[in-house]
């Protein structure tokens, strides 16, 4: 007899297969144009499922064709610029082959990506006063030449980790880990970038906190504090959306601190069509949460 | 044959040409990155605005969030402000849903959005969509639910679109406010709208001074293209980005919810100000000038308003007030921290 989680996963898979676009990718909504992030996320969610092999093969073809000549990925093949979705392009393909040529080209693009960094002493002091951060540390930006932010930094670290390329870029990776630690909110967790602005401490947010905890778990587990975990738990419940609950549960699973209440809340949010909000990206995250978490990290 | 002689007149002519050339080169350099031609376009348009007819802004006073009263008040203000005919048009209603923090008056009140929708329905709008792309929320859904907007929309059967994920389309940038960029990506529902109604909150803002119906347009920039927050807008500069978005969008009109405003450390951590006002107008610059004055600011203090007036983005000089008297409704909001 099938368990309730098995039924949930089957229904989710049925939705995802139905929502796949004829070009092989997935969009952010049923019927919307294929984009790199949802396509790669669904690839991770369906990867272990042999019945989904034709769908995942088509999706990998889409991802490969969406890679830009510079090695990066944009929002979709029409995008004229590579950006943060490069991390997702790598993750989607590295799930099958971490040493694939496309993966290596994507990693090289990310490593060479220019990031806004403040180095002048007087500017550094001013930024420290206003934002409470060390602006000389580089993470990764959403788009080339912009400032570093928590989520693209964490996603890039996870992509480099999935591509088994940490050792090749050790210095850059360690700087990015220091960046993440520097941006920790007072009391734990992460906001989108700065933890402090003009005299006010910013609250942690569930989505960046979950991604950062996954990245730290992969690369610097000793840097994780119990208050980060508790911040994530509190914030994902306060948010209450499927995206926050799925991501939060994935990160907590990696930390060996699964949250039963989050699991049940997430279960209750699944629609009759098997999806979470008819959104392939969120549905993929939910599937990953129910399947045991981030594919490259062991539970606990 | 005699060698050509440089006459005094020729020397003077050469000096004049060199002077003009040098002056143009200096002006070109001083007006970078927009360039002299764009600079002159702004300047002349700003001058022209000074001789153009006034914009109309209607002010409602002593209001509360009672839905029936709000609907009547908004209808009256809409007509007084000479707002556009919406019959048969696709309308995107853009509230400010920046974030939700329990107990803080951060967002456009859902009752105001409800009143706008009822008015649009009564005037025969063909399609009404409410959309927002918060800069600090990866998922707008919880803000919509927690603020009470989800109930308001469900009762009226109006969809909400998270603009951060709404199939971005490239749109040419206009008017020189995004130097170096040929196009900006905007959500499908924004690009396809016949009219955007910026339904903003009357608040102070620690970077922009105030956040009203123009600054509220930051929320139309899609996160999946530009990230969370939309760092491109800060890299380009807050002021040019505000003005550039206004110019890149379909026609925008404004409603400002100042029934409860925010002073001090806005847009997130300020203090609520029960103010009871609602401002309505079809020229967002004029409405924002009135909004800034309602909070006790001189519009010249607010960079994007001052530059918007100078460049003639709208009519910010001559404003015909209807409804409540601006001077009587003016408060002095506590300034945001520098």
Coordinates of C-alpha atoms in Angstrom, one line a residue:
Chain A
X1 CA 0.0 0.0 0.0
X2 CA 1.3 3.4 -0.9
X3 CA 2.1 6.0 1.8
X4 CA 0.5 9.4 1.7
X5 CA 3.9 10.9 0.8
X6 CA 4.2 8.5 -2.2
X7 CA 0.8 9.6 -3.4
X8 CA 1.7 13.2 -2.9
X9 CA 4.9 12.8 -4.9
X10 CA 3.1 10.9 -7.7
X11 CA 0.6 13.7 -8.0
X12 CA 3.3 16.2 -8.1
X13 CA 5.1 14.3 -10.8
X14 CA 1.9 14.1 -12.8
X15 CA 1.6 17.9 -12.6
X16 CA 5.2 18.5 -13.6
X17 CA 5.0 16.2 -16.6
X18 CA 1.8 17.9 -17.7
X19 CA 3.3 21.3 -17.2
X20 CA 6.4 20.7 -19.3
X21 CA 6.5 22.9 -22.4
X22 CA 6.9 21.4 -25.8
X23 CA 10.4 22.9 -26.0
X24 CA 11.3 20.7 -23.0
X25 CA 11.5 23.4 -20.3
X26 CA 9.3 24.7 -17.6
X27 CA 8.0 28.1 -16.8
X28 CA 7.1 29.7 -13.5
X29 CA 3.4 29.0 -14.1
X30 CA 1.6 26.4 -16.1
X31 CA 1.8 27.5 -19.7
X32 CA 4.3 30.3 -19.2
X33 CA 7.5 30.3 -21.3
X34 CA 10.4 28.1 -20.2
X35 CA 13.0 29.7 -18.0
X36 CA 16.3 28.4 -16.6
X37 CA 15.5 28.4 -12.9
X38 CA 12.2 26.4 -13.0
X39 CA 13.6 24.0 -15.6
X40 CA 16.7 23.2 -13.5
X41 CA 14.7 22.9 -10.3
X42 CA 12.3 20.5 -11.9
X43 CA 15.2 18.5 -13.3
X44 CA 16.6 18.1 -9.7
X45 CA 13.1 17.1 -8.5
X46 CA 12.6 14.5 -11.2
X47 CA 16.1 13.2 -11.5
X48 CA 15.8 10.0 -9.4
X49 CA 12.5 9.1 -11.1
X50 CA 13.1 6.6 -14.0
X51 CA 9.6 7.1 -15.3
X52 CA 10.4 10.7 -15.9
X53 CA 13.4 10.0 -18.0
X54 CA 12.0 11.2 -21.4
X55 CA 11.0 14.5 -19.7
X56 CA 14.3 15.0 -18.0
X57 CA 16.2 14.2 -21.2
X58 CA 14.2 16.9 -23.1
X59 CA 14.8 19.4 -20.2
X60 CA 18.5 18.8 -20.3
X61 CA 18.5 19.5 -24.0
X62 CA 16.6 22.7 -23.3
X63 CA 19.2 23.7 -20.7
X64 CA 22.1 23.0 -23.0
X65 CA 20.5 25.0 -25.8
X66 CA 19.8 27.9 -23.4
X67 CA 23.5 28.2 -22.4
X68 CA 24.8 31.4 -23.9
X69 CA 28.1 31.6 -25.9
X70 CA 29.9 33.1 -22.9
X71 CA 29.1 30.0 -20.9
X72 CA 26.5 31.5 -18.6
X73 CA 22.7 31.3 -18.6
X74 CA 20.1 34.1 -18.6
X75 CA 16.5 34.0 -17.8
X76 CA 15.8 32.1 -21.0
X77 CA 17.4 31.7 -24.4
X78 CA 16.1 35.1 -25.5
X79 CA 18.0 36.9 -22.7
X80 CA 20.9 38.9 -24.0
X81 CA 22.9 38.7 -20.8
X82 CA 24.1 35.9 -18.5
X83 CA 23.3 36.3 -14.8
X84 CA 22.5 34.6 -11.6
X85 CA 20.5 31.8 -13.3
X86 CA 23.9 30.4 -14.4
X87 CA 24.0 28.7 -11.0
X88 CA 20.8 27.0 -11.8
X89 CA 21.9 26.0 -15.3
X90 CA 25.0 24.3 -13.7
X91 CA 22.9 22.6 -11.0
X92 CA 20.4 21.2 -13.6
X93 CA 23.2 19.6 -15.7
X94 CA 25.6 18.7 -12.9
X95 CA 22.9 16.4 -11.4
X96 CA 23.7 14.1 -14.3
X97 CA 27.3 14.8 -15.0
X98 CA 29.3 17.2 -12.8
X99 CA 32.2 17.1 -15.2
X100 CA 30.2 17.9 -18.4
X101 CA 31.7 20.6 -20.6
X102 CA 28.7 22.8 -20.2
X103 CA 29.0 22.6 -16.4
X104 CA 32.7 23.6 -16.5
X105 CA 32.0 26.5 -18.9
X106 CA 29.2 27.7 -16.6
X107 CA 31.5 27.6 -13.5
X108 CA 34.2 29.5 -15.4
X109 CA 31.7 32.2 -16.3
X110 CA 30.6 32.5 -12.6
X111 CA 34.1 32.7 -11.3
X112 CA 35.0 35.4 -13.8
X113 CA 31.9 37.4 -13.1
X114 CA 32.7 41.0 -12.1
X115 CA 31.3 42.1 -8.7
X116 CA 31.0 45.6 -7.3
X117 CA 33.5 45.9 -4.4
X118 CA 34.3 48.9 -2.3
X119 CA 38.0 49.1 -1.5
X120 CA 38.8 52.7 -0.8
X121 CA 39.3 53.1 3.0
X122 CA 37.1 56.1 3.5
X123 CA 34.2 54.5 1.5
X124 CA 34.6 51.3 3.4
X125 CA 34.2 53.2 6.6
X126 CA 31.1 54.9 5.4
X127 CA 29.5 51.7 4.1
X128 CA 30.3 50.0 7.4
X129 CA 28.5 52.9 9.2
X130 CA 25.4 52.8 7.0
X131 CA 25.0 49.1 6.3
X132 CA 27.1 47.4 9.0
X133 CA 29.0 45.2 6.5
X134 CA 32.5 44.7 5.2
X135 CA 32.1 45.8 1.6
X136 CA 35.5 44.5 0.6
X137 CA 34.2 40.9 0.7
X138 CA 32.9 39.5 -2.6
X139 CA 30.0 37.2 -2.9
X140 CA 28.1 37.0 -6.2
X141 CA 25.6 39.5 -7.7
X142 CA 22.3 38.9 -9.4
X143 CA 23.7 40.5 -12.6
X144 CA 27.3 41.3 -13.8
X145 CA 28.9 44.3 -12.2
X146 CA 26.4 44.8 -9.4
X147 CA 26.8 44.3 -5.7
X148 CA 26.8 40.9 -4.0
X149 CA 23.6 39.4 -2.4
X150 CA 23.0 36.5 -0.2
X151 CA 20.9 34.3 -2.5
X152 CA 23.0 34.4 -5.7
X153 CA 26.1 33.9 -3.6
X154 CA 24.7 30.8 -1.9
X155 CA 23.4 29.5 -5.2
X156 CA 26.8 29.9 -6.9
X157 CA 28.5 28.2 -4.0
X158 CA 26.1 25.3 -4.3
X159 CA 26.6 25.2 -8.1
X160 CA 30.4 25.1 -7.7
X161 CA 30.0 22.4 -5.1
X162 CA 27.7 20.4 -7.4
X163 CA 30.3 20.7 -10.2
X164 CA 33.0 19.3 -7.8
X165 CA 35.0 22.5 -8.5
X166 CA 35.6 23.8 -5.0
X167 CA 39.3 23.0 -4.8
X168 CA 40.0 24.7 -8.2
X169 CA 38.5 28.0 -6.9
X170 CA 39.3 27.6 -3.2
X171 CA 40.2 31.3 -2.5
X172 CA 37.2 32.7 -4.3
X173 CA 34.9 30.2 -2.5
X174 CA 36.4 31.0 0.9
X175 CA 35.9 34.8 0.3
X176 CA 32.3 34.2 -0.5
X177 CA 31.8 32.1 2.6
X178 CA 33.3 35.0 4.6
X179 CA 30.9 37.3 2.8
X180 CA 27.9 35.2 3.9
X181 CA 29.1 35.0 7.5
X182 CA 29.6 38.8 7.5
X183 CA 26.0 39.4 6.3
X184 CA 24.4 37.3 9.1
X185 CA 21.5 39.1 10.8
X186 CA 21.6 40.0 14.4
X187 CA 20.0 37.0 16.1
X188 CA 20.7 34.7 13.2
X189 CA 19.5 34.1 9.7
X190 CA 20.0 36.2 6.6
X191 CA 18.2 39.1 4.9
X192 CA 18.7 39.6 1.1
X193 CA 22.0 41.4 1.6
X194 CA 22.8 43.7 4.5
X195 CA 21.9 42.8 8.0
X196 CA 21.7 46.5 9.1
X197 CA 20.6 49.7 7.5
X198 CA 20.7 53.3 8.7
X199 CA 20.4 52.4 12.4
X200 CA 17.9 49.5 12.0
X201 CA 18.6 45.8 12.2
X202 CA 17.0 44.0 9.3
X203 CA 15.0 40.8 10.0
X204 CA 16.1 37.5 8.5
X205 CA 14.0 36.2 5.6
X206 CA 13.3 32.6 5.0
X207 CA 14.3 32.2 1.4
X208 CA 17.9 33.7 1.5
X209 CA 18.4 32.0 5.0
X210 CA 17.5 28.6 3.6
X211 CA 19.9 29.0 0.6
X212 CA 22.7 30.3 2.8
X213 CA 22.3 27.5 5.3
X214 CA 22.4 24.9 2.4
X215 CA 25.6 26.5 1.1
X216 CA 27.2 26.7 4.5
X217 CA 26.3 23.1 5.2
X218 CA 28.1 22.1 2.0
X219 CA 31.2 24.2 2.5
X220 CA 31.6 25.5 6.1
X221 CA 29.3 23.6 8.4
X222 CA 31.1 24.8 11.5
X223 CA 30.0 28.4 10.7
X224 CA 26.3 27.5 11.2
X225 CA 24.8 28.6 14.6
X226 CA 21.8 27.2 16.3
X227 CA 20.2 30.7 16.1
X228 CA 20.4 30.5 12.3
X229 CA 18.4 27.3 12.3
X230 CA 15.8 28.8 14.7
X231 CA 15.6 32.0 12.7
X232 CA 14.8 29.9 9.6
X233 CA 12.2 27.8 11.5
X234 CA 10.5 30.9 12.8
X235 CA 10.6 32.9 9.5
X236 CA 9.4 30.1 7.3
X237 CA 6.3 29.6 9.6
X238 CA 5.7 33.3 9.7
X239 CA 5.8 33.5 5.9
X240 CA 3.7 30.4 5.6
X241 CA 4.0 30.2 1.8
X242 CA 4.8 27.0 0.0
X243 CA 8.1 28.3 -1.4
X244 CA 9.3 29.3 2.1
X245 CA 8.2 26.1 3.7
X246 CA 9.7 23.9 1.0
X247 CA 13.0 25.7 1.0
X248 CA 13.1 25.9 4.8
X249 CA 12.3 22.2 5.1
X250 CA 15.1 21.4 2.6
X251 CA 17.6 23.3 4.6
X252 CA 16.5 22.0 8.0
X253 CA 16.7 18.4 6.6
X254 CA 20.3 19.1 5.6
X255 CA 20.9 20.2 9.2
X256 CA 19.2 17.2 10.7
X257 CA 16.4 19.3 12.1
X258 CA 13.4 18.5 10.0
X259 CA 10.3 20.3 11.0
X260 CA 7.2 18.1 11.2
X261 CA 4.8 21.1 11.3
X262 CA 6.3 22.6 8.2
X263 CA 6.0 19.2 6.5
X264 CA 2.3 19.1 7.3
X265 CA 1.6 22.7 6.4
X266 CA 3.4 22.1 3.0
X267 CA 1.3 18.9 2.5
X268 CA -1.9 20.9 3.1
X269 CA -0.9 23.4 0.5
X270 CA -0.8 20.9 -2.4
X271 CA -3.5 21.5 -4.9
X272 CA -5.9 18.9 -6.3
X273 CA -3.8 19.0 -9.5
X274 CA -0.7 17.8 -7.6
X275 CA 1.0 21.2 -7.8
X276 CA 1.8 23.9 -5.3
X277 CA 0.1 27.0 -6.7
X278 CA 0.3 25.7 -10.3
X279 CA 3.9 26.8 -10.2
X280 CA 6.5 24.2 -11.5
X281 CA 9.3 25.9 -9.6
X282 CA 7.6 25.8 -6.2
X283 CA 6.3 22.3 -6.9
X284 CA 9.9 21.2 -7.7
X285 CA 11.1 22.6 -4.4
X286 CA 8.3 20.9 -2.5
X287 CA 9.1 17.6 -4.2
X288 CA 12.7 18.0 -3.1
X289 CA 11.6 18.8 0.4
X290 CA 9.5 15.6 0.6
X291 CA 12.2 13.5 -1.1
X292 CA 14.8 14.2 1.5
X293 CA 16.2 17.6 0.7
X294 CA 19.1 19.0 -1.4
X295 CA 20.4 16.3 -3.6
X296 CA 24.1 16.9 -2.9
X297 CA 23.8 16.9 0.9
X298 CA 23.2 14.0 3.2
X299 CA 20.4 14.3 5.7
X300 CA 21.6 15.5 9.0
Chain B
X1 CA 51.3 84.0 -56.4
X2 CA 50.9 85.7 -53.0
X3 CA 50.5 83.6 -49.9
X4 CA 47.0 83.6 -48.4
X5 CA 46.7 86.2 -45.7
X6 CA 45.0 85.6 -42.4
X7 CA 42.8 88.7 -42.0
X8 CA 41.6 90.0 -38.7
X9 CA 38.1 88.9 -39.6
X10 CA 39.2 85.4 -40.4
X11 CA 41.0 85.2 -37.0
X12 CA 37.8 86.3 -35.2
X13 CA 35.8 83.8 -37.2
X14 CA 38.1 81.0 -36.2
X15 CA 38.1 82.1 -32.6
X16 CA 34.3 82.1 -32.6
X17 CA 34.1 78.6 -34.2
X18 CA 36.7 77.4 -31.7
X19 CA 34.7 79.0 -28.8
X20 CA 31.4 77.4 -29.9
X21 CA 33.1 74.0 -30.4
X22 CA 34.8 74.2 -27.0
X23 CA 31.6 75.3 -25.4
X24 CA 29.7 72.3 -26.9
X25 CA 32.5 69.9 -25.9
X26 CA 32.3 71.3 -22.4
X27 CA 28.5 71.1 -22.3
X28 CA 28.6 67.5 -23.6
X29 CA 31.1 66.5 -20.9
X30 CA 29.1 68.2 -18.2
X31 CA 25.8 66.5 -19.3
X32 CA 27.2 63.0 -19.3
X33 CA 26.0 60.3 -19.3
X34 CA 22.8 61.6 -20.8
X35 CA 24.5 63.9 -23.3
X36 CA 23.8 67.4 -24.5
X37 CA 21.0 66.6 -26.8
X38 CA 19.0 64.7 -24.1
X39 CA 19.8 67.4 -21.6
X40 CA 18.4 70.1 -23.8
X41 CA 15.3 67.9 -24.5
X42 CA 14.7 67.7 -20.7
X43 CA 15.4 71.4 -20.2
X44 CA 13.1 72.6 -23.0
X45 CA 10.3 70.3 -22.0
X46 CA 10.6 71.5 -18.4
X47 CA 10.3 75.1 -19.6
X48 CA 7.4 74.2 -21.8
X49 CA 5.5 72.7 -18.8
X50 CA 5.6 76.2 -17.2
X51 CA 3.3 77.6 -19.8
X52 CA 1.1 74.5 -20.1
X53 CA -2.3 74.1 -18.4
X54 CA -2.3 72.9 -14.8
X55 CA -2.6 69.2 -13.7
X56 CA -5.6 68.5 -11.5
X57 CA -5.2 66.7 -8.1
X58 CA -8.2 65.8 -6.0
X59 CA -7.7 65.5 -2.2
X60 CA -10.1 63.6 0.1
X61 CA -10.0 64.4 3.8
X62 CA -11.2 62.9 7.1
X63 CA -11.4 59.5 5.6
X64 CA -11.2 56.1 7.2
X65 CA -10.9 52.6 5.8
X66 CA -14.6 52.0 5.9
X67 CA -15.3 50.4 2.5
X68 CA -18.5 52.1 1.6
X69 CA -17.3 55.5 2.6
X70 CA -14.1 54.9 0.8
X71 CA -15.8 53.8 -2.4
X72 CA -18.0 57.0 -2.4
X73 CA -15.0 59.2 -1.7
X74 CA -12.9 57.7 -4.4
X75 CA -15.6 58.0 -7.0
X76 CA -16.0 61.7 -6.1
X77 CA -12.3 62.3 -6.2
X78 CA -11.9 60.3 -9.5
X79 CA -14.4 62.5 -11.2
X80 CA -13.1 65.7 -9.7
X81 CA -9.6 64.9 -10.9
X82 CA -10.8 64.2 -14.4
X83 CA -9.3 60.7 -14.5
X84 CA -9.2 58.8 -17.8
X85 CA -12.1 56.8 -19.2
X86 CA -11.4 53.1 -18.4
X87 CA -14.3 51.6 -20.3
X88 CA -13.1 48.6 -22.3
X89 CA -9.5 49.0 -21.1
X90 CA -7.1 46.6 -19.5
X91 CA -6.1 48.1 -16.2
X92 CA -3.2 47.0 -13.9
X93 CA -3.6 48.1 -10.3
X94 CA -0.2 48.4 -8.7
X95 CA -0.3 48.6 -4.9
X96 CA 2.7 49.0 -2.6
X97 CA 3.2 45.6 -1.0
X98 CA 6.8 46.1 -0.2
X99 CA 6.8 43.8 2.9
X100 CA 4.5 42.7 5.7
X101 CA 5.5 43.2 9.3
X102 CA 2.7 42.7 11.8
X103 CA 1.5 45.9 13.3
X104 CA 3.2 48.3 10.9
X105 CA 1.4 50.4 8.4
X106 CA 3.6 49.5 5.4
X107 CA 1.4 48.6 2.5
X108 CA -1.4 50.2 0.6
X109 CA -4.5 49.3 2.6
X110 CA -6.5 46.5 0.9
X111 CA -9.7 48.5 1.4
X112 CA -8.3 51.2 -0.9
X113 CA -7.5 48.6 -3.5
X114 CA -11.0 47.2 -3.1
X115 CA -12.5 50.7 -3.7
X116 CA -10.3 51.2 -6.8
X117 CA -11.5 47.8 -8.2
X118 CA -15.1 48.6 -7.5
X119 CA -14.8 51.9 -9.3
X120 CA -13.1 50.4 -12.3
X121 CA -15.8 47.8 -12.5
X122 CA -18.5 50.4 -12.3
X123 CA -16.8 52.3 -15.1
X124 CA -16.7 49.3 -17.4
X125 CA -13.0 48.3 -17.3
X126 CA -12.5 45.3 -19.6
X127 CA -9.9 43.5 -17.5
X128 CA -8.6 44.3 -14.0
X129 CA -5.4 42.7 -12.6
X130 CA -3.7 43.6 -9.3
X131 CA 0.0 43.1 -9.5
X132 CA 3.1 43.8 -7.4
X133 CA 6.7 42.5 -7.4
X134 CA 8.1 43.1 -3.9
X135 CA 11.8 43.9 -3.8
X136 CA 12.3 42.0 -0.5
X137 CA 10.0 39.1 -0.9
X138 CA 10.8 36.1 -3.0
X139 CA 7.1 35.2 -2.9
X140 CA 4.5 37.9 -2.8
X141 CA 1.7 35.5 -1.9
X142 CA 2.2 35.6 1.9
X143 CA 2.2 39.5 1.9
X144 CA -1.0 39.4 -0.1
X145 CA -2.6 37.0 2.3
X146 CA -1.3 38.5 5.5
X147 CA -2.2 42.1 4.6
X148 CA -5.8 41.0 3.9
X149 CA -5.6 41.8 0.2
X150 CA -6.2 38.2 -0.8
X151 CA -9.7 38.3 0.8
X152 CA -10.5 41.6 -0.8
X153 CA -9.5 40.2 -4.2
X154 CA -11.3 36.9 -3.7
X155 CA -14.5 38.7 -2.9
X156 CA -14.3 40.5 -6.2
X157 CA -12.9 37.7 -8.2
X158 CA -9.9 39.7 -9.3
X159 CA -6.5 37.9 -9.9
X160 CA -3.2 38.9 -8.3
X161 CA -0.1 38.6 -10.3
X162 CA 3.4 38.4 -8.7
X163 CA 5.1 40.7 -11.1
X164 CA 8.5 39.3 -10.1
X165 CA 7.7 36.1 -12.2
X166 CA 5.4 37.5 -14.9
X167 CA 7.0 36.6 -18.2
X168 CA 9.3 39.6 -18.6
X169 CA 9.3 41.3 -22.0
X170 CA 11.9 43.7 -23.4
X171 CA 10.6 47.3 -23.7
X172 CA 12.7 50.1 -25.2
X173 CA 13.9 52.6 -22.6
X174 CA 12.8 56.2 -23.3
X175 CA 13.9 59.6 -22.4
X176 CA 17.5 58.8 -21.5
X177 CA 17.1 57.8 -17.9
X178 CA 18.8 54.4 -18.3
X179 CA 22.1 55.4 -20.0
X180 CA 23.8 52.5 -21.6
X181 CA 20.7 50.4 -21.7
X182 CA 18.6 50.0 -24.9
X183 CA 15.8 48.2 -23.2
X184 CA 14.3 47.3 -19.8
X185 CA 12.5 44.1 -19.1
X186 CA 9.0 44.5 -17.7
X187 CA 6.3 42.0 -16.7
X188 CA 3.8 40.9 -19.4
X189 CA 0.8 42.3 -17.5
X190 CA 2.5 45.7 -17.3
X191 CA 3.4 45.8 -20.9
X192 CA 0.0 44.7 -22.0
X193 CA -2.0 47.1 -19.8
X194 CA -3.7 50.1 -21.3
X195 CA -3.5 51.9 -18.0
X196 CA -1.4 51.4 -14.8
X197 CA -2.9 52.8 -11.6
X198 CA -0.2 53.3 -9.0
X199 CA -2.0 53.0 -5.7
X200 CA 0.8 54.0 -3.4
X201 CA 1.1 54.6 0.4
X202 CA 2.0 58.0 1.8
X203 CA 5.4 57.3 3.4
X204 CA 8.8 58.6 4.0
X205 CA 11.7 56.7 2.5
X206 CA 15.3 56.5 3.8
X207 CA 16.9 56.7 0.3
X208 CA 14.4 58.6 -1.8
X209 CA 13.0 61.0 0.9
X210 CA 9.4 60.0 0.1
X211 CA 7.8 57.0 -1.5
X212 CA 4.6 57.9 -3.4
X213 CA 3.1 56.9 -6.7
X214 CA 6.3 57.3 -8.8
X215 CA 8.7 55.4 -6.4
X216 CA 6.0 52.7 -6.1
X217 CA 6.8 51.9 -9.8
X218 CA 10.0 50.1 -8.6
X219 CA 7.7 47.1 -7.9
X220 CA 7.0 46.5 -11.6
X221 CA 10.6 45.5 -12.3
X222 CA 10.7 41.7 -12.4
X223 CA 12.9 39.9 -9.9
X224 CA 13.6 36.9 -12.1
X225 CA 15.4 39.3 -14.5
X226 CA 16.9 41.8 -12.0
X227 CA 17.0 39.9 -8.6
X228 CA 15.8 40.7 -5.1
X229 CA 16.0 43.6 -4.5
X230 CA 16.2 45.1 -8.0
X231 CA 19.8 46.2 -7.7
X232 CA 19.9 47.5 -11.3
X233 CA 17.7 50.4 -10.2
X234 CA 20.2 51.4 -7.4
X235 CA 23.2 51.0 -9.7
X236 CA 21.5 53.2 -12.3
X237 CA 20.6 55.6 -9.6
X238 CA 17.3 55.8 -7.7
X239 CA 16.3 59.1 -9.1
X240 CA 16.9 58.4 -12.8
X241 CA 15.3 54.9 -12.3
X242 CA 12.1 56.4 -10.9
X243 CA 11.8 58.8 -13.7
X244 CA 12.9 56.3 -16.4
X245 CA 10.3 53.7 -15.2
X246 CA 7.6 56.3 -15.5
X247 CA 8.6 57.0 -19.1
X248 CA 8.9 53.3 -20.1
X249 CA 5.5 52.3 -18.8
X250 CA 2.1 52.5 -20.4
X251 CA 0.1 55.6 -19.1
X252 CA 0.3 55.7 -15.3
X253 CA -2.3 57.5 -13.1
X254 CA -2.1 57.8 -9.3
X255 CA -4.1 57.2 -6.1
X256 CA -2.2 57.7 -2.8
X257 CA -3.4 56.1 0.4
X258 CA -2.6 58.6 3.1
X259 CA -5.4 57.5 5.4
X260 CA -2.7 56.2 7.6
X261 CA 0.7 57.4 6.5
X262 CA 4.2 56.6 7.7
X263 CA 6.8 59.1 9.1
X264 CA 10.4 58.7 10.2
X265 CA 12.3 55.5 9.2
X266 CA 10.2 54.6 6.2
X267 CA 9.6 52.6 4.1
X268 CA 9.7 49.7 6.6
X269 CA 10.4 50.9 10.2
X270 CA 8.6 54.2 10.4
X271 CA 5.8 55.3 12.6
X272 CA 2.1 55.4 11.5
X273 CA 0.5 58.8 11.1
X274 CA -3.3 58.8 11.1
X275 CA -3.8 61.4 8.4
X276 CA -7.2 60.6 6.7
X277 CA -6.2 61.7 3.2
X278 CA -6.5 60.3 -0.2
X279 CA -4.9 61.9 -3.3
X280 CA -6.0 61.2 -6.8
X281 CA -4.8 62.5 -10.2
X282 CA -3.8 61.5 -13.7
X283 CA -0.4 63.1 -13.5
X284 CA 1.8 61.1 -11.1
X285 CA 4.3 63.9 -10.7
X286 CA 1.6 66.4 -9.7
X287 CA 0.1 63.9 -7.3
X288 CA 3.5 63.2 -5.8
X289 CA 4.2 66.9 -5.4
X290 CA 1.0 67.2 -3.5
X291 CA 1.8 64.0 -1.5
X292 CA 5.2 65.4 -0.5
X293 CA 3.6 68.7 0.6
X294 CA 1.0 66.8 2.6
X295 CA 3.9 65.3 4.6
X296 CA 5.5 68.8 5.0
X297 CA 8.2 68.4 2.4
X298 CA 9.1 71.0 -0.1
X299 CA 9.2 69.0 -3.4
X300 CA 12.5 70.7 -4.2
X301 CA 14.0 68.7 -1.2
X302 CA 13.1 65.4 -2.9
X303 CA 15.6 64.8 -5.7
X304 CA 13.3 62.8 -8.0
X305 CA 10.5 65.3 -7.7
X306 CA 12.8 68.3 -8.3
X307 CA 14.4 66.6 -11.3
X308 CA 11.1 65.4 -12.6
X309 CA 9.8 69.0 -12.5
X310 CA 12.9 70.4 -14.1
X311 CA 12.8 67.8 -16.9
X312 CA 9.1 68.1 -17.4
X313 CA 8.3 64.5 -16.6
X314 CA 4.8 65.7 -15.7
X315 CA 3.2 68.9 -14.6
X316 CA 4.8 69.7 -11.2
X317 CA 4.6 73.5 -11.3
X318 CA 0.9 74.4 -11.9
X319 CA -1.5 72.2 -10.0
X320 CA -5.2 72.8 -9.7
X321 CA -6.3 71.4 -6.4
X322 CA -9.9 70.0 -5.9
X323 CA -11.6 68.7 -2.8
X324 CA -9.8 69.2 0.5
X325 CA -7.5 72.3 1.1
X326 CA -3.8 71.3 0.9
X327 CA -2.7 73.8 3.5
X328 CA -5.2 72.6 6.0
X329 CA -4.3 69.0 5.5
X330 CA -0.6 69.5 5.6
X331 CA 1.4 67.8 8.4
X332 CA 5.1 67.8 9.3
X333 CA 6.2 64.1 9.0
X334 CA 9.3 63.2 10.9
X335 CA 12.2 63.0 8.4
X336 CA 13.8 59.7 7.5
X337 CA 17.4 59.1 8.8
X338 CA 20.2 60.2 6.6

